[in-house]
Tab-separated table of C-alpha atoms in Angstrom:
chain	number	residue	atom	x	y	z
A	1	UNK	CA	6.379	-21.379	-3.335
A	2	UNK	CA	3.791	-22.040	-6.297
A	3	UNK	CA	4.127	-19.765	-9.062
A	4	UNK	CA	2.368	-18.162	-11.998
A	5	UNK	CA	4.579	-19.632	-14.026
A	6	UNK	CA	4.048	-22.905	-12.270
A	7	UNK	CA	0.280	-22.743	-13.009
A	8	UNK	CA	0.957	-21.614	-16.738
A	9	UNK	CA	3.363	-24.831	-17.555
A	10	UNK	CA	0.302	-26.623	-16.454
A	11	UNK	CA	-2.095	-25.474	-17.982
A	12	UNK	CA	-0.109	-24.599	-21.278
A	13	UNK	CA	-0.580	-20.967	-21.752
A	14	UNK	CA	1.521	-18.004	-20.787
A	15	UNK	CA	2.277	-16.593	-17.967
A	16	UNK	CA	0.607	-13.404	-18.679
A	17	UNK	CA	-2.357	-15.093	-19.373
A	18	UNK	CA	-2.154	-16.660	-15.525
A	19	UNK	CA	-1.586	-12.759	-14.049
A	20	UNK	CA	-4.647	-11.632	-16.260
A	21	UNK	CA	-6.732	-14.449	-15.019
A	22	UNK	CA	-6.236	-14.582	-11.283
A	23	UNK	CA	-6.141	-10.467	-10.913
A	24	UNK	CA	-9.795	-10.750	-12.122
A	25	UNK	CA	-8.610	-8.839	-15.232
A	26	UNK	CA	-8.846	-11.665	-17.534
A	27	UNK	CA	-12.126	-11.362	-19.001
A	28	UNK	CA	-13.055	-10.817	-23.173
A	29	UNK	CA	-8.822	-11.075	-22.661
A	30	UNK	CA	-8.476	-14.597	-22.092
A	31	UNK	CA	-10.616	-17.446	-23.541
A	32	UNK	CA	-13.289	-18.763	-21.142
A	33	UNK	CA	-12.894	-22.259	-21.183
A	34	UNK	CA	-9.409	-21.328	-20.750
A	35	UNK	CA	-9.787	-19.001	-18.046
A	36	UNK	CA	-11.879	-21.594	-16.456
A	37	UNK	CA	-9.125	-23.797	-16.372
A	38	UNK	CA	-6.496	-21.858	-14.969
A	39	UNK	CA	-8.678	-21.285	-12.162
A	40	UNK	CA	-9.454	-24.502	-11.978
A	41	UNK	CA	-5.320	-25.407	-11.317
A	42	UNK	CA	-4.859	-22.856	-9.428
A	43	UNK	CA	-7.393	-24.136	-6.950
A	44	UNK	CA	-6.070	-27.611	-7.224
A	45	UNK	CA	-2.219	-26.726	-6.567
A	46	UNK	CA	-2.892	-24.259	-3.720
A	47	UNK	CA	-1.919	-21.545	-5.182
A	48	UNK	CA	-1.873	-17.906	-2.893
A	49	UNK	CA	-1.113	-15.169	-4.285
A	50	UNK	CA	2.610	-13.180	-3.112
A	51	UNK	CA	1.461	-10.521	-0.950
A	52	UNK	CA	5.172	-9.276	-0.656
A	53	UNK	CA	5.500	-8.728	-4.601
A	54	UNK	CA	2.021	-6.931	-4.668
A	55	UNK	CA	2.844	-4.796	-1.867
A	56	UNK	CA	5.843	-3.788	-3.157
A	57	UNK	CA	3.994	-2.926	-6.177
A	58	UNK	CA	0.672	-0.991	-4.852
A	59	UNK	CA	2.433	0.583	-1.726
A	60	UNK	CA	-0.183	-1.653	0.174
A	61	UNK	CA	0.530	-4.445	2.535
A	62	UNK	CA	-3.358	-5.182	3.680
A	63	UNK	CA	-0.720	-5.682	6.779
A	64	UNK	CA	-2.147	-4.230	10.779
A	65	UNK	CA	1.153	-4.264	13.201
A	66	UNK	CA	0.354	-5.067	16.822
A	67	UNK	CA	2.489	-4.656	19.553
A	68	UNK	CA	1.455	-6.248	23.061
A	69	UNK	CA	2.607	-6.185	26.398
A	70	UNK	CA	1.841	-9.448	28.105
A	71	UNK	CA	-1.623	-10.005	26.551
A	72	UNK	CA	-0.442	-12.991	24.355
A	73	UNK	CA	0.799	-14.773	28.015
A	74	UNK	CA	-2.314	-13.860	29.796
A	75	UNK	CA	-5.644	-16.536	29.220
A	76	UNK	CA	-8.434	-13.959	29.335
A	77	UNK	CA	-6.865	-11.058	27.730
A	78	UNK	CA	-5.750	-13.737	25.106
A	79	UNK	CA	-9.628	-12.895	23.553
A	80	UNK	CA	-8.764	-9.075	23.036
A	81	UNK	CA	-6.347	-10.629	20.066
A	82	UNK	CA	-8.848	-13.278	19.002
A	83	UNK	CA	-11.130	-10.664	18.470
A	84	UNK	CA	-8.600	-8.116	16.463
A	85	UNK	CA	-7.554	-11.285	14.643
A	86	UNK	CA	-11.157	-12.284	13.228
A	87	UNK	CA	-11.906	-8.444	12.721
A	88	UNK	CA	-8.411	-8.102	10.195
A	89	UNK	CA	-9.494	-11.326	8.399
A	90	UNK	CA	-13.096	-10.133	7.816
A	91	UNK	CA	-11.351	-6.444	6.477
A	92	UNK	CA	-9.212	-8.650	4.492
A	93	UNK	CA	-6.103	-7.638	6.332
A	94	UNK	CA	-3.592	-9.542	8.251
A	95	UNK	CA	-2.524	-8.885	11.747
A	96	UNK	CA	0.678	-8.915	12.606
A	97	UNK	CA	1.679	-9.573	16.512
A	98	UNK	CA	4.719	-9.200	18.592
A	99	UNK	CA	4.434	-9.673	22.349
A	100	UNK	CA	6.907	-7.768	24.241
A	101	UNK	CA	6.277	-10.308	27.601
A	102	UNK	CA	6.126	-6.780	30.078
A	103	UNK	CA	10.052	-5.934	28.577
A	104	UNK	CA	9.395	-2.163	28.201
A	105	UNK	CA	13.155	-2.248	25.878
A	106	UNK	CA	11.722	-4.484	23.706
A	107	UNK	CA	8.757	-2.332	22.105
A	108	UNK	CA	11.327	0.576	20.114
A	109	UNK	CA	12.526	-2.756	18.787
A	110	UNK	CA	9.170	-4.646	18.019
A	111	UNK	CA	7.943	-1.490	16.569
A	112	UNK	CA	11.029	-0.858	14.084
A	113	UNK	CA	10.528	-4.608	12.833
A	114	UNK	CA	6.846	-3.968	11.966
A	115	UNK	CA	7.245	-0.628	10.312
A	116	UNK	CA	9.985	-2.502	8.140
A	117	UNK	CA	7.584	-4.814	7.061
A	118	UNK	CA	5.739	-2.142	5.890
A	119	UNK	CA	2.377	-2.096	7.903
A	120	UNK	CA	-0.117	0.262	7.726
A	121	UNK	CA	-1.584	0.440	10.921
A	122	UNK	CA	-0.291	-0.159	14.316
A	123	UNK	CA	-1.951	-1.370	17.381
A	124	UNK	CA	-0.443	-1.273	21.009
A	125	UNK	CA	-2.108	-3.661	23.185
A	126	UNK	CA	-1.593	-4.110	27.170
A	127	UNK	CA	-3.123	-6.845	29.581
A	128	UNK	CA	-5.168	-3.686	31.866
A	129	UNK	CA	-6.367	-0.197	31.199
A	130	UNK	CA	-3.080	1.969	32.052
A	131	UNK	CA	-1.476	5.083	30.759
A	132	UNK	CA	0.298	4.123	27.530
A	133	UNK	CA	3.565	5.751	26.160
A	134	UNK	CA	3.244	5.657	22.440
A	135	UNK	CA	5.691	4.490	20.292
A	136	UNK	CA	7.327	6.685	17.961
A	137	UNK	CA	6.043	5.852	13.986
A	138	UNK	CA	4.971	8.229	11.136
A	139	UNK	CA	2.871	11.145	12.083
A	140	UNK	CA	0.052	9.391	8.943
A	141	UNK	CA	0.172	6.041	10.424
A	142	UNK	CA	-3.054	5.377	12.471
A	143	UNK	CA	-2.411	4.180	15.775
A	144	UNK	CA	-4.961	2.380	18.381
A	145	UNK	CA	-4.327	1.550	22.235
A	146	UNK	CA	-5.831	-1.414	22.847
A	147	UNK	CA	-6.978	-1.382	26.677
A	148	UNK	CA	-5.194	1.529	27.719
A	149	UNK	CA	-5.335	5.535	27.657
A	150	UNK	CA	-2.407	7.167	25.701
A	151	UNK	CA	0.131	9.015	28.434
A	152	UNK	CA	0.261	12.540	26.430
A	153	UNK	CA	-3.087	13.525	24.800
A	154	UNK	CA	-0.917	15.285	21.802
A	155	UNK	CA	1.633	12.343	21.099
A	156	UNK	CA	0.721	11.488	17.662
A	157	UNK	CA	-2.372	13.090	15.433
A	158	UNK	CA	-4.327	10.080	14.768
A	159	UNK	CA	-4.052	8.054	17.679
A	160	UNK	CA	-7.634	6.251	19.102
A	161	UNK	CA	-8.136	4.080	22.073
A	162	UNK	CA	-10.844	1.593	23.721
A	163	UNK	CA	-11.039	0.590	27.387
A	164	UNK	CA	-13.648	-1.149	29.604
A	165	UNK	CA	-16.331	1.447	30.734
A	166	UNK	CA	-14.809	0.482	34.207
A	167	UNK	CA	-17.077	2.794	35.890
A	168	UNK	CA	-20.483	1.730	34.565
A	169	UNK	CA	-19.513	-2.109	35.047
A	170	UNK	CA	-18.884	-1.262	38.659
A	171	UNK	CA	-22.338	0.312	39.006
A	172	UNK	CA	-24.003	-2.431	37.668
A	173	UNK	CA	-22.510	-5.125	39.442
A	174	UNK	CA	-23.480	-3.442	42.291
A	175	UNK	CA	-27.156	-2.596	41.306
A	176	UNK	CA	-27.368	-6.167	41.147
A	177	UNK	CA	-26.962	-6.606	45.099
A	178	UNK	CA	-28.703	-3.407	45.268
A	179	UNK	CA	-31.660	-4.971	43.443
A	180	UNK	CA	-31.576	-8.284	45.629
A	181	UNK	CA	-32.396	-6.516	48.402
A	182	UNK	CA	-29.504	-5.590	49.794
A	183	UNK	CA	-28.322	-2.270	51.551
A	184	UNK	CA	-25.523	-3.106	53.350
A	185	UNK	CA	-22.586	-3.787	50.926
A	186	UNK	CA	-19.187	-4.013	51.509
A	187	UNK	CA	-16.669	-3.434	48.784
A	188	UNK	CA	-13.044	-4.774	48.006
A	189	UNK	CA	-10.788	-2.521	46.210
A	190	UNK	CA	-7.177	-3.545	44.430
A	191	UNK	CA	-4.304	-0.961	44.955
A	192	UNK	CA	-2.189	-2.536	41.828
A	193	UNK	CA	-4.606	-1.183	38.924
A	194	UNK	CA	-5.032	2.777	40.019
A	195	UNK	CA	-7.245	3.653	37.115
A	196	UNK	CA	-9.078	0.749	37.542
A	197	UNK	CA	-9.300	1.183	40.898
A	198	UNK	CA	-10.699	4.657	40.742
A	199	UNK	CA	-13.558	4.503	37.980
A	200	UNK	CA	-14.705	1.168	39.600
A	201	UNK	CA	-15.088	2.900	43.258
A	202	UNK	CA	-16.668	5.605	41.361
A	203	UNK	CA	-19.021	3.050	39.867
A	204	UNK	CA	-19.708	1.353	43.164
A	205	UNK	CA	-20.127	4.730	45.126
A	206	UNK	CA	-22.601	5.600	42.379
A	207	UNK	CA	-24.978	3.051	42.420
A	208	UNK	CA	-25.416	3.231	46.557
A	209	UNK	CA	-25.479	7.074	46.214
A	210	UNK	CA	-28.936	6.762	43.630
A	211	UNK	CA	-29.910	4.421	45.965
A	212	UNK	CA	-30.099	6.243	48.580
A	213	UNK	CA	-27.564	4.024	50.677
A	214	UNK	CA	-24.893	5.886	52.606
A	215	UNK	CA	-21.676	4.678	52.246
A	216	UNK	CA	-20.087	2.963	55.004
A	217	UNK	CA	-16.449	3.416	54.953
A	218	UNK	CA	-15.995	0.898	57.529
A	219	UNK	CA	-17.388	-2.231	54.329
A	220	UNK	CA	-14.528	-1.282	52.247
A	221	UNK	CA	-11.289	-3.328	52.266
A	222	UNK	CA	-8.047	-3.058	49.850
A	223	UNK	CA	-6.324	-5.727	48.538
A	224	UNK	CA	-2.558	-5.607	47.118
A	225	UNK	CA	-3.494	-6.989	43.690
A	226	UNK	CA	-6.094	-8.692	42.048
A	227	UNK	CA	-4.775	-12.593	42.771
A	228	UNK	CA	-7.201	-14.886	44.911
A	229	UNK	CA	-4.332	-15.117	47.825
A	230	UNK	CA	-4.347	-10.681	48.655
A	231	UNK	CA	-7.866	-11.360	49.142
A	232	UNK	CA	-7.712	-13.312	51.803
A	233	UNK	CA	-6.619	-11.099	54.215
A	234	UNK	CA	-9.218	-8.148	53.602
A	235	UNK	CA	-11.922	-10.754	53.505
A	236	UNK	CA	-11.446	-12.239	56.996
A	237	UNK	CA	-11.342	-8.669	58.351
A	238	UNK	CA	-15.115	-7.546	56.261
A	239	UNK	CA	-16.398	-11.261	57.317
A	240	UNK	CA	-15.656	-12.472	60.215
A	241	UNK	CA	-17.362	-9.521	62.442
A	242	UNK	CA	-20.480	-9.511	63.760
A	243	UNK	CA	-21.652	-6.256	61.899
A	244	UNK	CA	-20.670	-7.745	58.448
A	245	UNK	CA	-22.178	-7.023	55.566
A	246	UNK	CA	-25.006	-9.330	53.199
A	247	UNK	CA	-23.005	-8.681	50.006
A	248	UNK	CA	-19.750	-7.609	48.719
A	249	UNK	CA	-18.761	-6.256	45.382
A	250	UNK	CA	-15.807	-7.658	44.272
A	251	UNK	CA	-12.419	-5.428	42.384
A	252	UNK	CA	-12.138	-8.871	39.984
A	253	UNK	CA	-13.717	-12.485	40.111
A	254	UNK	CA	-9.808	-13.792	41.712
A	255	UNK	CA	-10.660	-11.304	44.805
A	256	UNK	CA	-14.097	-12.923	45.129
A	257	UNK	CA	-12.754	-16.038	45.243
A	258	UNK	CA	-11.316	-14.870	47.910
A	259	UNK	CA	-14.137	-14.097	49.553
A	260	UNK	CA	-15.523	-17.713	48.729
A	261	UNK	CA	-12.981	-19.421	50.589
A	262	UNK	CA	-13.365	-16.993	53.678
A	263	UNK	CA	-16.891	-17.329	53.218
A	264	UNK	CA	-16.770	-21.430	53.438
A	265	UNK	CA	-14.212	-21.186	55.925
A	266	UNK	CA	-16.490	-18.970	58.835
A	267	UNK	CA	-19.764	-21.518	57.490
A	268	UNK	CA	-21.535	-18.496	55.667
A	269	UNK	CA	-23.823	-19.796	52.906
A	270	UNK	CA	-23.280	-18.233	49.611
A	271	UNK	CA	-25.787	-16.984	48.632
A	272	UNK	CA	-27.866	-17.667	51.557
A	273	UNK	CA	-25.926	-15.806	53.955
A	274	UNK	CA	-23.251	-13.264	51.765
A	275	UNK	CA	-23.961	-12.376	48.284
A	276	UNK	CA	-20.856	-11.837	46.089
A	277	UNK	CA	-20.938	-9.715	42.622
A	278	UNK	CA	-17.473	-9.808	40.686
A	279	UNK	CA	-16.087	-8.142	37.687
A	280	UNK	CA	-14.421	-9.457	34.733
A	281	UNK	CA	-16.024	-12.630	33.747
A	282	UNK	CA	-12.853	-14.617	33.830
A	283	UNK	CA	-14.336	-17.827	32.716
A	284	UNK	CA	-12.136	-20.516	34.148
A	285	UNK	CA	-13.091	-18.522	38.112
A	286	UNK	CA	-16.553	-17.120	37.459
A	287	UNK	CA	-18.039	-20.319	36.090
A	288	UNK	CA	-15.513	-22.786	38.544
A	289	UNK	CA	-16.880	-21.241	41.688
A	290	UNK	CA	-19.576	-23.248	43.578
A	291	UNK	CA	-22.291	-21.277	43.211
A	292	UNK	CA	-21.420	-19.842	39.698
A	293	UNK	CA	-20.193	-15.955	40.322
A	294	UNK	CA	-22.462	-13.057	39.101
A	295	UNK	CA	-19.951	-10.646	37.455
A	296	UNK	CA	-19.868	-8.266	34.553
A	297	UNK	CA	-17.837	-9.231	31.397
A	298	UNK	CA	-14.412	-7.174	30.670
A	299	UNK	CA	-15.199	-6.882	26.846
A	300	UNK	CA	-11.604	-8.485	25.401
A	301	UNK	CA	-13.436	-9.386	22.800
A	302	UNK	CA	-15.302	-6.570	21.382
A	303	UNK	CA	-12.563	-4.156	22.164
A	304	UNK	CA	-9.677	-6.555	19.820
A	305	UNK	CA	-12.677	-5.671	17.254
A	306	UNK	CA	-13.304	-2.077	17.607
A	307	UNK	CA	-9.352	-1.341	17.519
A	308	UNK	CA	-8.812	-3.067	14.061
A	309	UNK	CA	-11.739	-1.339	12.367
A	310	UNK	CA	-11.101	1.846	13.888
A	311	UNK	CA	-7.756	1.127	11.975
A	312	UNK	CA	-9.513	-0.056	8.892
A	313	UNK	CA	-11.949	3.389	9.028
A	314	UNK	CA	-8.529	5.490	9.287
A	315	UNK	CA	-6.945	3.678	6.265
A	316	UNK	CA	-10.082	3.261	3.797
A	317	UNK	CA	-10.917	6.998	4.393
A	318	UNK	CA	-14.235	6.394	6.245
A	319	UNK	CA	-13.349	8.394	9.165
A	320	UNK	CA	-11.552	11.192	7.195
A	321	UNK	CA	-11.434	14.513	9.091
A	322	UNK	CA	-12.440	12.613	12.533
A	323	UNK	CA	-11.367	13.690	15.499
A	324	UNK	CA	-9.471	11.457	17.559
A	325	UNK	CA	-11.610	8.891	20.191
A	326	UNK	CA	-11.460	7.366	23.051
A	327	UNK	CA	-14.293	5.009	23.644
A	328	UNK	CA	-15.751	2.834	26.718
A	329	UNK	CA	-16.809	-0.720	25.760
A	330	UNK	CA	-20.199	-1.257	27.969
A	331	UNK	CA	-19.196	-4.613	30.295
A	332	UNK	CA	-22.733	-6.593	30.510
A	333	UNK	CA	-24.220	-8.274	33.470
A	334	UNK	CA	-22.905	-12.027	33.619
A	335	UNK	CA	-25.945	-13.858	35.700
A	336	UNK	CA	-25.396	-17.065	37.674
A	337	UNK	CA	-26.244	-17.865	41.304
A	338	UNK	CA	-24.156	-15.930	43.273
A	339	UNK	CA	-26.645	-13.432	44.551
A	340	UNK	CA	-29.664	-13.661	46.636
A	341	UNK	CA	-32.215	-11.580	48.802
A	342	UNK	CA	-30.363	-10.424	52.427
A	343	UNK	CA	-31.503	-13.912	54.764
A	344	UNK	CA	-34.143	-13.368	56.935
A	345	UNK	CA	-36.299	-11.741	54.126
């Protein structure tokens, strides 16, 4: 590793000189044209400063742990770090990660090796919005769950978290159908993701209920999980009936592709003859399907973002004295071509 010491050989000055210099401290201390120089090497060579030694010195790492379970493995969810990554960088802080791959022995572990590298904030990250058993860590140390609720409100005194507003993504993508035209809608559910689940039939109910739409318990199918090939099943049994309905709201854009292949398979038109909304806005389906699938976007992104400076506000004393928060990221309306009027109007 580059030293000051490296930089002062060069240059021909002493060390102390270097320190004064590149800790901004060096001016009316250290001659200009000299100062200019050491800069100038120290630019040249590379040099970065040792962010152990000043820890160690100023109790400050400028260090945000994050634990995750699965989210590193997972393409989509990949964006919630991407996002928590660009936010440390901008807060000049770096984040830390260790995925746990869905190994619920490895996080006591994981969490041990961050603290012992001295972080000052911790974030614990999962790949869908689930009750969250917090890790144990000093009762000062702020803590955000990163897509998920913590499992006992009390657990630790500072802890924040950010999910999907599941419910209000729901009731839009169904508004959008509703909006087409349409007023009978069937709906798939997913039985592995029980909050989810809940808040985005409460969504869906919603939107029909201000409509004015009675709810037809006969247009709503389960799936297993959220994978294209559970759909199948419920889709042949909403579809292929004479009484189906002109649109479905899909649990995720994997069931509705599903529903595509049922769709294509009984020679109904999409959108001309079914109209599909999803939710998620997983790229590599939504925008692969043929027509492109109307969805609403599961904000990854923004909520990576909103953990690390809800971290940042704890630490720099912006949000001394606040009370603990747990706050829904709006999912916005994803347009493509998905969606049409009911046929025959």
């Amino acid at each position: 590793m580059l030293t000051m010491k490296d930089i002062a050989s060069h240059v021909g000055v002493s060390v102390s000189s270097v320190s004064l210099v590149l800790s901004g401290r060096g001016e009316g201390r250290v001659n200009a044209s000299v100062a200019q120089r050491i800069k100038q090497v120290a630019d040249e060579l590379g040099y970065v400063p040792n962010q152990l030694a000043r820890s160690l010195k100023t109790k400050q790492s400028r260090t945000i742990g994050m634990v995750s379970d699965q989210v590193a493995t997972v393409p989509f969810s990949g964006h919630m770090l991407a996002g928590a990554q660009q936010a440390a960088w901008d807060s000049g802080f770096m984040l830390m990660l260790i995925d746990t791959y869905g190994n619920d022995e490895v996080q006591t572990p994981a969490v041990q090796s961050l603290l012992q590298r001295n972080i000052e904030g911790l974030i614990v990250a999962t790949n869908f919005h689930k009750l969250v058993e917090l890790p144990l860590v000093p009762p000062t140390m702020p803590v955000v769950i990163l897509d998920g609720r913590p499992s006992v409100e009390d657990a630790h005194p500072t802890v924040d978290y950010v999910v999907p507003d599941e419910e209000l993504g729901a009731y839009t993508s169904t508004r959008l159908l509703i909006e087409a035209g349409h007023t009978r809608i069937g709906f798939c559910d997913v039985r592995a993701y029980p909050i989810a689940s809940r808040l985005r039939a409460r969504g869906h109910e919603r939107a029909l209920a201000e409509a004015g739409l009675r709810r037809d318990e006969s247009l709503t199918v389960v799936a297993e999980d959220a994978a294209t090939r559970f759909a199948v099943e419920p889709a042949r049994q909403l579809l292929d009936r004479e009484d189906r309905p002109t649109a479905v709201f899909c649990f995720s854009d994997q069931t509705a592709m599903g529903f595509y292949q049922v769709a294509r398979h009984l020679g109904l038109d999409i959108p001309g003859d079914l109209s599909i909304a999803g939710f998620d806005n997983q790229e590599f389906v939504a925008e692969a399907l043929d027509p492109g699938l109307t969805t609403v976007q599961l904000p990854h992104r923004d909520m990576g973002e909103w953990a690390v400076r809800r971290v940042v506000g704890r630490l720099d004393g912006s949000l001394d004295g606040a009370e603990r928060e747990g706050f829904l990221m709006p999912c916005a309306p994803v347009l493509r071509h998905s969606i049409g009027p009911p046929s025959g109007t």
